[in-house]
Tab-separated table of C-alpha atoms in Angstrom:
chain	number	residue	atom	x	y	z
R	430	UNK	CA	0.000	0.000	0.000
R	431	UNK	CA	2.934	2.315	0.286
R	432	UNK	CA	3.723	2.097	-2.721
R	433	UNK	CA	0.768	2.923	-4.176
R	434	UNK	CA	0.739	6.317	-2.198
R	435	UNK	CA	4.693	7.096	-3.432
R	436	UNK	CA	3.105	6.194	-7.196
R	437	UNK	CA	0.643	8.624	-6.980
R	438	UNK	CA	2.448	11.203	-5.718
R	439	UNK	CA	5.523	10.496	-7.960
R	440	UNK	CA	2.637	10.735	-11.004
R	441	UNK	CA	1.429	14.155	-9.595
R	442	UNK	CA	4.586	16.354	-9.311
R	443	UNK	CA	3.128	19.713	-9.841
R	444	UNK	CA	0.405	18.962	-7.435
R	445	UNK	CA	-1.082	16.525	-5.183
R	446	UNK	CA	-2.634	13.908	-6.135
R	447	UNK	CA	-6.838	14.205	-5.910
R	448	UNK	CA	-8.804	13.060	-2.759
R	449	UNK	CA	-10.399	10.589	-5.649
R	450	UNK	CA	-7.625	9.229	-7.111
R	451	UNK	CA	-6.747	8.239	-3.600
R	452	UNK	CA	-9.343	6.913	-2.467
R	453	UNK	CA	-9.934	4.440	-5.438
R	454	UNK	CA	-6.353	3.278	-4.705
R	455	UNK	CA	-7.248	2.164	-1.592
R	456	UNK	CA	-4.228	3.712	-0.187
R	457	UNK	CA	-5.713	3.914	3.431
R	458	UNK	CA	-7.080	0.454	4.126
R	459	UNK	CA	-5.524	-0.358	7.569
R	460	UNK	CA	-1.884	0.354	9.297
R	461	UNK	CA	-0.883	0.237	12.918
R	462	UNK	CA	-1.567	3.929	15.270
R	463	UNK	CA	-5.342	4.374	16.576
R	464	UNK	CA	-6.463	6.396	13.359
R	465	UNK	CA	-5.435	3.690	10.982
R	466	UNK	CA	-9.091	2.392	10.240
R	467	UNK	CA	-10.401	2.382	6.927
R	468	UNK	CA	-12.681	5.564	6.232
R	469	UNK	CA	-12.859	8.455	4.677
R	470	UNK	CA	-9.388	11.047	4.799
R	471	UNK	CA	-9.043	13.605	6.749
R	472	UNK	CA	-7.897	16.401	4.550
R	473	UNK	CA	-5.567	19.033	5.437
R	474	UNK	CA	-3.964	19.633	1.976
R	475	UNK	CA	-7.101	20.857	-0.062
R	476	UNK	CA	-7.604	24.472	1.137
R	477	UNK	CA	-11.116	25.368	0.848
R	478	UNK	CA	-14.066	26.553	3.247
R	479	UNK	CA	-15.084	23.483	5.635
R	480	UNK	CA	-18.216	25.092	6.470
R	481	UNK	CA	-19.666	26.110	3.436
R	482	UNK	CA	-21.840	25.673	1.620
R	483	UNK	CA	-24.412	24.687	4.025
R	484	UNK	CA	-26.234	21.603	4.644
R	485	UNK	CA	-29.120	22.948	3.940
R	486	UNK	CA	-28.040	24.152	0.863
R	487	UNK	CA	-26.418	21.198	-0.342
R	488	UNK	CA	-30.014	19.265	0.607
R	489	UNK	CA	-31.062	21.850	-2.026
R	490	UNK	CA	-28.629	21.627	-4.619
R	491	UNK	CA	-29.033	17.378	-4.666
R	492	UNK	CA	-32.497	18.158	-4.643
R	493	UNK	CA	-32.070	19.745	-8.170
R	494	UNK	CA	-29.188	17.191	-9.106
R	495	UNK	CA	-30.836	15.685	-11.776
R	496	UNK	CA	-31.734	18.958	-13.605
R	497	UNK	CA	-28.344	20.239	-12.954
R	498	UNK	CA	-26.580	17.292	-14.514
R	499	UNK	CA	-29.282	17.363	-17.473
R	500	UNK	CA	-29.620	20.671	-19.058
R	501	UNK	CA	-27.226	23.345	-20.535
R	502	UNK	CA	-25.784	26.284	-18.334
R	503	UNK	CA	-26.791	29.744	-18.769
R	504	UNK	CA	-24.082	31.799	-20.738
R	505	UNK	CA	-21.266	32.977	-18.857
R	506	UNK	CA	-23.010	36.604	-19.274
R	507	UNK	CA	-25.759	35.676	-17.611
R	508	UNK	CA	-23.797	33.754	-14.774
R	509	UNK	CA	-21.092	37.213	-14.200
R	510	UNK	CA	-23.991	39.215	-13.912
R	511	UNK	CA	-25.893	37.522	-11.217
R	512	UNK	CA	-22.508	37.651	-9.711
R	513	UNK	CA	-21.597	40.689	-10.088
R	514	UNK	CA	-25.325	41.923	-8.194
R	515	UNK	CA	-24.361	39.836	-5.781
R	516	UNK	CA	-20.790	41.262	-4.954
R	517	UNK	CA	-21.233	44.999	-6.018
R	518	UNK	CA	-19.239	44.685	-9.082
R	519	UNK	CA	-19.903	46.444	-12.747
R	520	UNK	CA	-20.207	43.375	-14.526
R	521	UNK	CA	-17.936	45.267	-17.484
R	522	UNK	CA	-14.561	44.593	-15.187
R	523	UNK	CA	-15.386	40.897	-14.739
R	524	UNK	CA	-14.064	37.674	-16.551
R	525	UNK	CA	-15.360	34.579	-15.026
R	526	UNK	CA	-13.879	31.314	-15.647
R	527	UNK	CA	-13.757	27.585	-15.171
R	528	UNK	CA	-11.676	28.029	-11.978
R	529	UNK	CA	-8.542	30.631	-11.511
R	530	UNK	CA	-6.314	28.361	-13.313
R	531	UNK	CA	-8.500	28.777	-16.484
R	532	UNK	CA	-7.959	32.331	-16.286
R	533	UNK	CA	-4.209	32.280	-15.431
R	534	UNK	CA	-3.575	30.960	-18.649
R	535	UNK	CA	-5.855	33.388	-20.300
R	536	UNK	CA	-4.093	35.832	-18.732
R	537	UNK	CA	-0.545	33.712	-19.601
R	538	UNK	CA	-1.366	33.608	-23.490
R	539	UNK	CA	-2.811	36.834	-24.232
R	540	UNK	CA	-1.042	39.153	-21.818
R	541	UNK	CA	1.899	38.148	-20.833
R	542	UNK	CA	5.202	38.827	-23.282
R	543	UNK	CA	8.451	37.645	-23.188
R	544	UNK	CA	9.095	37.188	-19.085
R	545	UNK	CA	7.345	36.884	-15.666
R	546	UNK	CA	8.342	38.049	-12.495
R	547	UNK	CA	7.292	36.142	-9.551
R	548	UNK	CA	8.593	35.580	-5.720
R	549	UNK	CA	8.711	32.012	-4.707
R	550	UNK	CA	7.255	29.553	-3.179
R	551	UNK	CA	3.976	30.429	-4.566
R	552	UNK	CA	1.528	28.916	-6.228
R	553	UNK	CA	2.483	26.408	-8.980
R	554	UNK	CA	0.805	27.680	-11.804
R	555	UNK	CA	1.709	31.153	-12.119
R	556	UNK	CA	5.921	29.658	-12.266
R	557	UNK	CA	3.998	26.495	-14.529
R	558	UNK	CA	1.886	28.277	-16.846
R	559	UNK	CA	4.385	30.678	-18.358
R	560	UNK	CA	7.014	28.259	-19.164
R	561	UNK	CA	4.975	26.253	-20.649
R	562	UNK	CA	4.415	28.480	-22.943
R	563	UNK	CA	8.072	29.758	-23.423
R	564	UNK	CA	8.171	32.933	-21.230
R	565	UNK	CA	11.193	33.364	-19.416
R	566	UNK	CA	9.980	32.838	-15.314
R	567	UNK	CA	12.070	35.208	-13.119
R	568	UNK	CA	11.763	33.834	-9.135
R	569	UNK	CA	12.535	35.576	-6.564
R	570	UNK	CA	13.002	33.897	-3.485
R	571	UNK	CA	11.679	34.705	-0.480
R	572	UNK	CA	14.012	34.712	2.286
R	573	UNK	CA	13.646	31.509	5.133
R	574	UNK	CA	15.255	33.929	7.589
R	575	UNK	CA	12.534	36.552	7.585
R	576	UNK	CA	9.480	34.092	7.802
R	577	UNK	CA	9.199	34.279	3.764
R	578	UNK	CA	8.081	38.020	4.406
R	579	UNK	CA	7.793	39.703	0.485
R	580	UNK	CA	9.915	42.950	0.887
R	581	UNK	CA	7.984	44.798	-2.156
R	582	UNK	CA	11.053	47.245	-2.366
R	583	UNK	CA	13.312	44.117	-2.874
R	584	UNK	CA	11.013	43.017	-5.315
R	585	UNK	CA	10.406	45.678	-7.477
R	586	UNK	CA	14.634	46.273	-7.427
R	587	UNK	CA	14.877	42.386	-8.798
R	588	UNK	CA	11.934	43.269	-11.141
R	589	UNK	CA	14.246	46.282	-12.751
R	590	UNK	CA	17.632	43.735	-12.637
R	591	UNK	CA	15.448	40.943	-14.381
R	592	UNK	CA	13.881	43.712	-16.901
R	593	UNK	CA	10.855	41.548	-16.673
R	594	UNK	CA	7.396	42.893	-17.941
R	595	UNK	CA	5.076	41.197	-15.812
R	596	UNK	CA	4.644	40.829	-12.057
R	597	UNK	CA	2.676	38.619	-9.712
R	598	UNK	CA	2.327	38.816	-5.785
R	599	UNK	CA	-0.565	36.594	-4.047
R	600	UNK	CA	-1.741	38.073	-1.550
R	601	UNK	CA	-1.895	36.339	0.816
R	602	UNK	CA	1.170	34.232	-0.554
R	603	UNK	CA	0.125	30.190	-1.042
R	604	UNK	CA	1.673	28.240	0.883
R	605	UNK	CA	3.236	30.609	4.316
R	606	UNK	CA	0.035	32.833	4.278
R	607	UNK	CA	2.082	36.456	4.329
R	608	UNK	CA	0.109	38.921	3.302
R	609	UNK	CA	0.904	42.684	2.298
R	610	UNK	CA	-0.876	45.889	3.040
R	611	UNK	CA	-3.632	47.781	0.683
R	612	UNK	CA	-1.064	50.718	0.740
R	613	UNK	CA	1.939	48.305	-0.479
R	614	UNK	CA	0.080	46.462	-2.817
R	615	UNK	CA	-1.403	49.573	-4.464
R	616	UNK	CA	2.089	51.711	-3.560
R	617	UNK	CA	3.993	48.531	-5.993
R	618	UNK	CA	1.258	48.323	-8.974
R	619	UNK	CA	1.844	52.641	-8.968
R	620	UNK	CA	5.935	52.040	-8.657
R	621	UNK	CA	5.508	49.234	-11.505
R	622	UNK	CA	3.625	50.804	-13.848
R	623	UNK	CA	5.167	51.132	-16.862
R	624	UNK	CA	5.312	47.179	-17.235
R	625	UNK	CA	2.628	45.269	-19.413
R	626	UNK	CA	1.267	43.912	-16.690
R	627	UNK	CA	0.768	43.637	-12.990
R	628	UNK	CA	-1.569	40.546	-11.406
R	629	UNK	CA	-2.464	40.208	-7.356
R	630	UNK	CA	-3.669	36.955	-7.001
R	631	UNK	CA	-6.516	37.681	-3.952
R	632	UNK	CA	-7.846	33.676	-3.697
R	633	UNK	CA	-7.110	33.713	0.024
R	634	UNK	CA	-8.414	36.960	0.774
R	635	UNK	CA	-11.591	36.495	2.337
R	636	UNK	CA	-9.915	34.623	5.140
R	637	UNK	CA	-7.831	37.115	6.118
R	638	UNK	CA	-8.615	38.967	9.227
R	639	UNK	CA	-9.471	42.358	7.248
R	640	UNK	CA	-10.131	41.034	3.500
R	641	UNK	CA	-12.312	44.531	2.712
R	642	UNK	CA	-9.418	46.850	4.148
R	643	UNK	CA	-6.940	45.005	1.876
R	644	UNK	CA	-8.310	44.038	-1.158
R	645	UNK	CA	-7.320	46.204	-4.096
R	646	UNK	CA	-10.517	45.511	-6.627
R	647	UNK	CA	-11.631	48.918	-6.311
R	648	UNK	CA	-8.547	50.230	-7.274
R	649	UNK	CA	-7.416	47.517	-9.835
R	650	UNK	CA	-10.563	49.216	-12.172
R	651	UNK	CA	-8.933	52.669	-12.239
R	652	UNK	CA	-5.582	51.285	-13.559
R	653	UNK	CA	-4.765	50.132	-17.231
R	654	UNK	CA	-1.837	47.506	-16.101
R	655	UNK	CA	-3.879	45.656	-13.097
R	656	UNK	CA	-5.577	42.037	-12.889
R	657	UNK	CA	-6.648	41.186	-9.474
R	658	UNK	CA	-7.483	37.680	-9.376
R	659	UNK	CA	-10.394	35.893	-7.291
R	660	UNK	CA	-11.405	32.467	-6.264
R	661	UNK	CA	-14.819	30.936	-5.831
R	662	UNK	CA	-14.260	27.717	-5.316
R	663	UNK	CA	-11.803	28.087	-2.243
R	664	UNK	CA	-13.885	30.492	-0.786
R	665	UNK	CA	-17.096	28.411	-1.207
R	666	UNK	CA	-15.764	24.929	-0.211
R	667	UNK	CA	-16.386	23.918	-3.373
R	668	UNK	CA	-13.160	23.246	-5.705
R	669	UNK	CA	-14.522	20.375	-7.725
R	670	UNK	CA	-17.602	23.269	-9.066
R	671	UNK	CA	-14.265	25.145	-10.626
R	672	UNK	CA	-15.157	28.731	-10.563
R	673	UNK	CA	-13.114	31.810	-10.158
R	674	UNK	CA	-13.088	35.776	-11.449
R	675	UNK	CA	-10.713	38.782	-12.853
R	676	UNK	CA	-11.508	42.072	-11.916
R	677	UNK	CA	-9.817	44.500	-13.959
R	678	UNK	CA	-10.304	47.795	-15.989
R	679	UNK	CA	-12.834	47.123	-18.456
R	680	UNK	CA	-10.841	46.631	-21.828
R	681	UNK	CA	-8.706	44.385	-20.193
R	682	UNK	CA	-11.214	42.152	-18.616
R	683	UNK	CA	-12.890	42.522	-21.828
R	684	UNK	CA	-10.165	41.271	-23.323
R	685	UNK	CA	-10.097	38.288	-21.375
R	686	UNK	CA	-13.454	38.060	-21.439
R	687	UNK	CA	-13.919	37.977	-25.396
R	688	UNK	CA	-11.614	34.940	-25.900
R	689	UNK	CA	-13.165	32.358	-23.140
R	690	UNK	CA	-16.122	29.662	-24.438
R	691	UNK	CA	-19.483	31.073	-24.276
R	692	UNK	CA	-20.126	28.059	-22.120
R	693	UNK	CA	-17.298	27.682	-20.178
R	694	UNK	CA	-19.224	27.540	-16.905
R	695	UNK	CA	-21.099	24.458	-15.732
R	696	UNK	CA	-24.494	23.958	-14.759
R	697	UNK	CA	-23.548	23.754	-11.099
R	698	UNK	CA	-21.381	26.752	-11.303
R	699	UNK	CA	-24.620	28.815	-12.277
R	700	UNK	CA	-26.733	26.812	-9.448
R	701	UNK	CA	-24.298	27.815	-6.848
R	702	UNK	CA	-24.046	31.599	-7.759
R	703	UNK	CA	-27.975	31.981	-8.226
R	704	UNK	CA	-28.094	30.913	-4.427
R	705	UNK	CA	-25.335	32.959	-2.921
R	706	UNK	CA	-27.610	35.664	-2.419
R	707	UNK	CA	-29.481	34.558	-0.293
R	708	UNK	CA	-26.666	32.965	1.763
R	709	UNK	CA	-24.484	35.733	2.419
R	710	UNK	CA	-24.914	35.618	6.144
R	711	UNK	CA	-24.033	32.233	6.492
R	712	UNK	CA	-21.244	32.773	3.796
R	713	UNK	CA	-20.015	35.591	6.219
R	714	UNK	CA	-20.296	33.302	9.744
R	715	UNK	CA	-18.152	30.566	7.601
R	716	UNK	CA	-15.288	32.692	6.981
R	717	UNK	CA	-15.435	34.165	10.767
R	718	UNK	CA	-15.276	30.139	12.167
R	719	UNK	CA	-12.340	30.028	9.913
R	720	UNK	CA	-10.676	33.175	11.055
R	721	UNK	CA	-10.987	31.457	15.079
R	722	UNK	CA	-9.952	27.918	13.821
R	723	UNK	CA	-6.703	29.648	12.227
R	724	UNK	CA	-5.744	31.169	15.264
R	725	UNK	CA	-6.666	28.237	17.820
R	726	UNK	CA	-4.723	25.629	15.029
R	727	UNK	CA	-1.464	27.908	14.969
R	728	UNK	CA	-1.353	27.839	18.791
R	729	UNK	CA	-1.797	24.215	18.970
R	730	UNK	CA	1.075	23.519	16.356
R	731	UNK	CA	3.454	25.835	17.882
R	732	UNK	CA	3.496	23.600	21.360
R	733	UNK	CA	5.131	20.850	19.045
R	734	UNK	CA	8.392	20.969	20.018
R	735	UNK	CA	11.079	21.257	16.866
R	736	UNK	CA	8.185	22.397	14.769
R	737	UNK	CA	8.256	26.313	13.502
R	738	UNK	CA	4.755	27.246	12.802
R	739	UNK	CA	4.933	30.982	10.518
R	740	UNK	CA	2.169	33.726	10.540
R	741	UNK	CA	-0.605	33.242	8.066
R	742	UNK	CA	-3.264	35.084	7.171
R	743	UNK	CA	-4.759	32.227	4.589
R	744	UNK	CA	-6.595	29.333	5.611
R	745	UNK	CA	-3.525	27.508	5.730
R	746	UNK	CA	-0.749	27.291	7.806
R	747	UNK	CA	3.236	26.469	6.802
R	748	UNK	CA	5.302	24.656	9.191
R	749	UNK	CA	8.581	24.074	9.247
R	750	UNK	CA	9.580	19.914	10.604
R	751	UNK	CA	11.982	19.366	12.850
R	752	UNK	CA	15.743	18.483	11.882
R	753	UNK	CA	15.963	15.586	10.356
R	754	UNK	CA	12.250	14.354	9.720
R	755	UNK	CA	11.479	13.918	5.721
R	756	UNK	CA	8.235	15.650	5.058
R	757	UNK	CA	7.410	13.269	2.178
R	758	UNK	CA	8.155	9.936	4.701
R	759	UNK	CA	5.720	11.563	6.888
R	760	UNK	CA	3.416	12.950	4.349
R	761	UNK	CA	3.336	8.979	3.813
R	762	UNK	CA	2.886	7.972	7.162
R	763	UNK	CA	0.318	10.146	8.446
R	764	UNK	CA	-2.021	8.858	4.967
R	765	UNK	CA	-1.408	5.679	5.747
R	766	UNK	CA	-1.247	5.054	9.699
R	767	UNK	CA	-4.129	7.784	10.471
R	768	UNK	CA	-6.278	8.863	6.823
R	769	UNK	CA	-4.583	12.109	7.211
R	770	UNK	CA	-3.456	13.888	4.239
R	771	UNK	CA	-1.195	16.743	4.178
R	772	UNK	CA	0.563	18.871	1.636
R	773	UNK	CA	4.168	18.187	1.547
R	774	UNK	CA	6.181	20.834	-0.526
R	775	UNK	CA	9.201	19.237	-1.559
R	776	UNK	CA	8.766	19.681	-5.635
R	777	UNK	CA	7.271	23.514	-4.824
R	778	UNK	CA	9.612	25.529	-6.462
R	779	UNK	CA	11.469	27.775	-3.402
R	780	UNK	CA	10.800	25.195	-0.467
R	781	UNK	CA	11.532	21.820	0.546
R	782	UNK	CA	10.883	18.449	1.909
R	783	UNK	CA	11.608	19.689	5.153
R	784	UNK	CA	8.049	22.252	4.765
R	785	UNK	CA	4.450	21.240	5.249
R	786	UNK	CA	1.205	23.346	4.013
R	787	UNK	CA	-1.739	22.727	6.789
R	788	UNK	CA	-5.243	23.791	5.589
R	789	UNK	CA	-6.689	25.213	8.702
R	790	UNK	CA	-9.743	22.544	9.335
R	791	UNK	CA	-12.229	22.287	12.693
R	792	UNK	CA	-11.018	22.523	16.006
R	793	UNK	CA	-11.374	18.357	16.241
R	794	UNK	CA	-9.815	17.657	13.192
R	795	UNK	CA	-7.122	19.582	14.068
R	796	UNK	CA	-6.851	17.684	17.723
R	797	UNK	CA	-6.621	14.715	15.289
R	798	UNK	CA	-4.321	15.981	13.457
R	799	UNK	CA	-1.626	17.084	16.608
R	800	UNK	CA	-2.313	13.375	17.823
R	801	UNK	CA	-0.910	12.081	14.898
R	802	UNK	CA	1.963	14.193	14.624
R	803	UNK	CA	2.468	13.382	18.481
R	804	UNK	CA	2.584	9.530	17.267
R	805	UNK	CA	4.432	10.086	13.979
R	806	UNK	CA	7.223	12.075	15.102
R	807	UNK	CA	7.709	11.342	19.142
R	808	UNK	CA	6.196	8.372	19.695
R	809	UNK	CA	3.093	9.614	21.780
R	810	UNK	CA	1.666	12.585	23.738
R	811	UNK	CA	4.572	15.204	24.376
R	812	UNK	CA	5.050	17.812	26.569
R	813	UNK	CA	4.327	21.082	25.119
R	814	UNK	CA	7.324	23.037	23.729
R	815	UNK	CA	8.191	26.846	25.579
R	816	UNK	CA	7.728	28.267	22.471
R	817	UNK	CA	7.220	27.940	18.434
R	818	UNK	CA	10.209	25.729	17.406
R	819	UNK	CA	11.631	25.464	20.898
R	820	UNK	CA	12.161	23.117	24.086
R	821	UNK	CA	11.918	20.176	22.204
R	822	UNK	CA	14.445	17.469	20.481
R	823	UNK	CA	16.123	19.812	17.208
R	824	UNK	CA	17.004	16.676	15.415
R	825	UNK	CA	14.397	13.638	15.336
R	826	UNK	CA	13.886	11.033	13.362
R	827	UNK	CA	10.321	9.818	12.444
R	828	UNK	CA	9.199	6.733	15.032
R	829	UNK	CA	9.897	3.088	13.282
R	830	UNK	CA	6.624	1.854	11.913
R	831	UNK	CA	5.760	-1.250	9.141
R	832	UNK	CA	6.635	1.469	6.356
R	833	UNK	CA	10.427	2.302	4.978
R	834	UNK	CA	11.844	5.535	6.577
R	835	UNK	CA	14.392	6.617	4.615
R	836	UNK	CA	17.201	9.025	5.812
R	837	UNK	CA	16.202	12.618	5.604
R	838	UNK	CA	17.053	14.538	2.496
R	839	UNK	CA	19.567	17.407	2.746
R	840	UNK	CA	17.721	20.770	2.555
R	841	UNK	CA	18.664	22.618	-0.627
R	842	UNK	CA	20.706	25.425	-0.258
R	843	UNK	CA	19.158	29.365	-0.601
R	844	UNK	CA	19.812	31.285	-3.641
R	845	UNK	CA	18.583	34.122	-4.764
R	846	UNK	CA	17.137	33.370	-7.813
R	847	UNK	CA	15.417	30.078	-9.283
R	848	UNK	CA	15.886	29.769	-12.682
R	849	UNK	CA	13.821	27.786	-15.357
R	850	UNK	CA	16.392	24.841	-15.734
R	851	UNK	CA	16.352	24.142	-12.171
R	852	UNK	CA	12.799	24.360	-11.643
R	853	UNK	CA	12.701	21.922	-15.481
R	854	UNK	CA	15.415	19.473	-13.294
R	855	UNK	CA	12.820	19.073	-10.372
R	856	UNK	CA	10.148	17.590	-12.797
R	857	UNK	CA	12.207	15.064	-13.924
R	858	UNK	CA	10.868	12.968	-11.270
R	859	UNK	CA	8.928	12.942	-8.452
R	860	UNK	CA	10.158	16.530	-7.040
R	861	UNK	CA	11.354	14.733	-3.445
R	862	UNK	CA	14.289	12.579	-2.853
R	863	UNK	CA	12.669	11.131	-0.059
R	864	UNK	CA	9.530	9.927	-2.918
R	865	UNK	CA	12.218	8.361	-5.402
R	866	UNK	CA	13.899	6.364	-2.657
R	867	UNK	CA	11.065	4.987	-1.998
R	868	UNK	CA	10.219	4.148	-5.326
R	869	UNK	CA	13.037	3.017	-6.153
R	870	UNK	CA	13.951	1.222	-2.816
């Protein structure tokens, strides 16, 4: 059964391999620990909204299932503009599309020009998308040292050295949740205007602790240059719907807009948005639960001891493991011993083996979730550390168990710039040494 999981993630490189195609492997049927039960997974790698939609409404929507599944979706028009009533936006700045990715490489093929400025680790797709299309991908990497904190002067000084013509900051950054000011964000688009383009990927926003006071939609409209990118399906809970919007000045969402299929959103796309209306208030209680769980899960996984636990204002949390444990060995373990599945980020361009990405889940998920880690890593309950990353063992090694545990994997040295061959080197197999060991072992 472990090597099932190792093929699937080996197959999946980019990304991690989908809550489906794991479950059809089987890859969870049994293993020694107290959570290793068959059952459904336990999913902190997916980051979406655990409490929403509603029950209720998803009692409504498989009420309607069969006429969902049956009939034709509206147009996109007619899907943006219920959306745009909804959200208070002119539906002449919008481009909706099937999920953010869709419109990154909208944005990729008609906007972007010779090179791409991004800082790194981010998310995969705005380093993928533009060399696979040829663009040179300049990566700035953000520095361990200061909590991966973007310094938007330091950027927009590697920005000039690069000479690149397009720039991307999410904001909040996917996967250590940092997350700039309005006045920076708005302060770098002004400072970078004279490139083609400028994009602030917002898909985390709304579970930031001020999303209104930060967002820069409003201000995106006024300017010629900016794309502000949002996700629905993170927001909503529901990624397998795949829906997302640009908001932009109107040419160039129009622009985007006049080049995507007239039917490019699905039936339950349009079945969701016609209902969010009336939801808003339950929409808005969702994303305050969130905001508590984030804080009560970051003070839980700081007691760890070795573990560093950085800020985040996503609904995710990036941890740094103690010396010596492989994240992918225990990325492994925790599937396979307790249903638990976590996003190791070994093959993200910028990190390593030794970094995990935690969605932020319930309160007793996340109980679940420290148990395991207690069993994986120290071999039971442990006294809580005196701080994040402190009083505990600084060099562990994960506890024997039935599965291989190969030595840990050096962590790659920091430079200041990724370049495209090294980031075309890490495909070339699974993206983690501690993976192709165990393949190959």
């Amino acid at each position: 059964m472990a090597g099932d999981v190792t093929a699937l993630f080996q197959a999946s490189t980019a990304h991690s391999p989908s809550i489906a195609m794991l479950e059809r492997a089987g890859s969870g049927g049994g293993g020694g620990g107290g959570g290793g039960q068959s059952g459904r997974i336990t999913d902190f790698c997916i980051p979406c909204n655990p409490y929403f939609p509603t029950p209720a409404m998803f009692e409504r929507l498989g009420g309607r299932l069969k006429e969902i599944l049956t009939y034709y979706p509206s147009g996109a028009e007619t899907i943006t503009a219920e959306l745009c009533r909804t959200l208070g936006l002119n539906p002449q700045t919008v481009a909706m599309g099937n999920g953010s990715t869709e419109l990154i490489t909208w944005i990729d093929h008609l906007l972007v020009r010779e090179s791409l400025a991004v800082p790194v680790p981010t998310f995969g797709r705005w380093t993928d998308q533009p060399m696979e299309t040829g663009k040179r991908v300049d990566m700035m990497l953000l520095p361990e040292a200061h909590g991966f904190r973007l310094d938007p002067d330091a950027f927009v000084r590697f920005i000039r050295a690069r000479r690149s013509r397009t720039a991307v900051i999410c904001n909040p950054n996917n996967p250590d949740g940092g997350l700039l000011t309005k006045e920076q964000v708005l302060a770098l688009c002004d400072t970078l205007q004279d490139l083609d383009l400028v994009v602030v990927d917002e898909s985390f926003l709304e579970f930031s602790d001020d999303a209104a006071a930060t967002s820069v939609v409003e201000e995106a409209v006024l300017r010629p240059h900016v794309i502000v990118l949002r996700s629905l399906g993170k927001n909503f809970g529901l990624h397998g719907v795949r829906f997302g919007y640009l908001v932009a000045n109107p040419a160039l969402a129009g622009r985007v807009r006049s080049m995507l299929p007239k039917w490019n959103l699905n039936s339950f796309a349009e079945a969701v948005v016609f209902l969010l209306r009336e939801h808003r208030q339950e929409y808005d209680e969702s994303l305050r639960r969130a905001r508590r769980d984030r804080q009560e899960m970051l003070a839980r996984l700081s007691l760890l001891p070795g573990l560093t636990v950085y800020p985040s204002q996503g609904n995710f949390v990036y941890v740094r493991l103690p010396l010596g444990v492989d994240g992918a060995v225990l990325r492994d373990r925790l599937l396979a011993e307790h249903r638990i599945l976590v996003r190791e980020c070994g093959n993200k361009v910028g990190s390593s083996s030794r970094f995990l990405r935690l969605v932020v889940r319930p309160p007793h998920e996340v109980r679940e979730l420290v148990a395991a880690l207690e069993r994986v890593l120290y071999g039971g309950p442990v006294r809580p550390a005196s701080g994040p990353g402190e009083g505990g063992p600084q060099d562990l090694r994960l506890v024997p168990s039935s599965l291989p545990a190969p030595a840990a994997a050096p962590v790659p040295a920091a430079v200041p710039v990724v370049g495209p061959m090294a980031m075309a080197r890490g495909y070339t197999s699974s993206g983690t040494a501690a993976v192709d060991r165990l393949v190959s072992g």
